[in-house]
C-alpha positions as a Markdown table, in Angstrom:
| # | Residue | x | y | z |
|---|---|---|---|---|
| 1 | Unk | 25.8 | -89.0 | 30.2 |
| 2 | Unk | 25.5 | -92.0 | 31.4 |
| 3 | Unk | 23.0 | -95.1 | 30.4 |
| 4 | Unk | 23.1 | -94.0 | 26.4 |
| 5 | Unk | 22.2 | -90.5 | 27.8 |
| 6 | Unk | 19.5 | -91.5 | 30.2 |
| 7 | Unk | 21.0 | -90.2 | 33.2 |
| 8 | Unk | 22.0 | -87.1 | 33.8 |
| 9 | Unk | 24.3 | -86.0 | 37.4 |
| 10 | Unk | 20.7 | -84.9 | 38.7 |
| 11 | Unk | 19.6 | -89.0 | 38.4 |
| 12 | Unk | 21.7 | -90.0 | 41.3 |
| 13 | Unk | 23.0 | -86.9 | 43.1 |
| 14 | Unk | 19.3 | -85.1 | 43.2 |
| 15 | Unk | 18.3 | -81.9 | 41.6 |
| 16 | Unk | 19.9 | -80.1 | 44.3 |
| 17 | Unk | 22.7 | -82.2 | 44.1 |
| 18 | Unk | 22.7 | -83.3 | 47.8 |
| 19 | Unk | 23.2 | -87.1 | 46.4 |
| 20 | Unk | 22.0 | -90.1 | 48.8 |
| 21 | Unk | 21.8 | -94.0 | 48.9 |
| 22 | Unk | 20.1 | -95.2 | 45.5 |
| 23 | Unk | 18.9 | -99.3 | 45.2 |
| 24 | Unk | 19.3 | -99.7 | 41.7 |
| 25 | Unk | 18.8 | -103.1 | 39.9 |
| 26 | Unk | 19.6 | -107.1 | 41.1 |
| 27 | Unk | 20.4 | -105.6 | 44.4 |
| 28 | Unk | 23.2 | -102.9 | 43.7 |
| 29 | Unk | 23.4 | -99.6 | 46.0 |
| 30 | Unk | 25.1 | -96.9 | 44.9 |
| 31 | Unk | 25.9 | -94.1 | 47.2 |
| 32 | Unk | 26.2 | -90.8 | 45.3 |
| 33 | Unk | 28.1 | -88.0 | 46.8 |
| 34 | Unk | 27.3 | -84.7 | 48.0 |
| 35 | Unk | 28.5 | -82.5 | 44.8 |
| 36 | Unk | 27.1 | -78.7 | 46.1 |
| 37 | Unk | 29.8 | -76.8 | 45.8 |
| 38 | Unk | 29.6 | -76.2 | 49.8 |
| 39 | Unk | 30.5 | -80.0 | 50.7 |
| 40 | Unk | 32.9 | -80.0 | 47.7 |
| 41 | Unk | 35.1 | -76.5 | 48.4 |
| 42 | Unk | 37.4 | -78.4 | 51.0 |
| 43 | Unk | 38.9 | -81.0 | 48.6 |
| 44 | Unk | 38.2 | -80.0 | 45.0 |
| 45 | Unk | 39.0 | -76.8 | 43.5 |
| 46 | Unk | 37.4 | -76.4 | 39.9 |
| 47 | Unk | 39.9 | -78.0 | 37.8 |
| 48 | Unk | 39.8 | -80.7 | 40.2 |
| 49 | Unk | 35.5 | -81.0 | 39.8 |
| 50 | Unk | 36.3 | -81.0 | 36.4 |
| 51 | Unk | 38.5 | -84.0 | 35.9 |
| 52 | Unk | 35.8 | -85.9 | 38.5 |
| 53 | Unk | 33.4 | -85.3 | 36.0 |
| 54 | Unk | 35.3 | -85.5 | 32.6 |
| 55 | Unk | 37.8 | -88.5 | 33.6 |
| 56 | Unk | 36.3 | -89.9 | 36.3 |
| 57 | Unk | 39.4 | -88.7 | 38.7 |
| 58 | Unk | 39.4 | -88.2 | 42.6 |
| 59 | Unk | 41.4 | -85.1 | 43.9 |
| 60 | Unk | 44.3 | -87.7 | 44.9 |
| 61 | Unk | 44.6 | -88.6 | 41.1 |
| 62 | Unk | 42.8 | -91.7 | 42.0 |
| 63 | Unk | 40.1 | -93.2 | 39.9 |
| 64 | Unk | 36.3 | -93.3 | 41.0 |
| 65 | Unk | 34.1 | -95.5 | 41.5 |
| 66 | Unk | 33.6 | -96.9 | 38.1 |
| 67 | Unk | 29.5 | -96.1 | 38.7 |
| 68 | Unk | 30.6 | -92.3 | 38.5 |
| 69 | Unk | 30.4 | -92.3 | 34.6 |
| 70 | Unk | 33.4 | -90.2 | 32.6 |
């Protein structure tokens, strides 16, 4: 995914996908999002997690934070 295929969804939202503040380089923090399907059910639907993932797309049809790589 993203970083030439360094980092996988597991790299910032955890292996159990819970996310959480990260401190990456020069100072940047990056808050990834809960993805487990039980904080995600209310908003996304899975079409909807798909085009979060695929084209970086929020359920509104608005774009992500451009650290959420497509």
């Amino acid at each position: 995914m993203m970083g030439s295929g360094q980092l996988a969804c597991a790299s910032c939202h955890g292996t159990d996908g819970r996310g959480g503040v990260h401190r990456m380089g020069m100072n940047q923090v990056m808050d990834a999002k809960d993805i487990r399907w039980s904080a995600l059910q209310g908003e996304f639907d899975p079409e909807k997690f798909r085009l979060a993932v695929v084209k970086g797309q929020d359920p509104d049809g608005t774009q992500l934070k451009s650290d959420m790589p497509r």
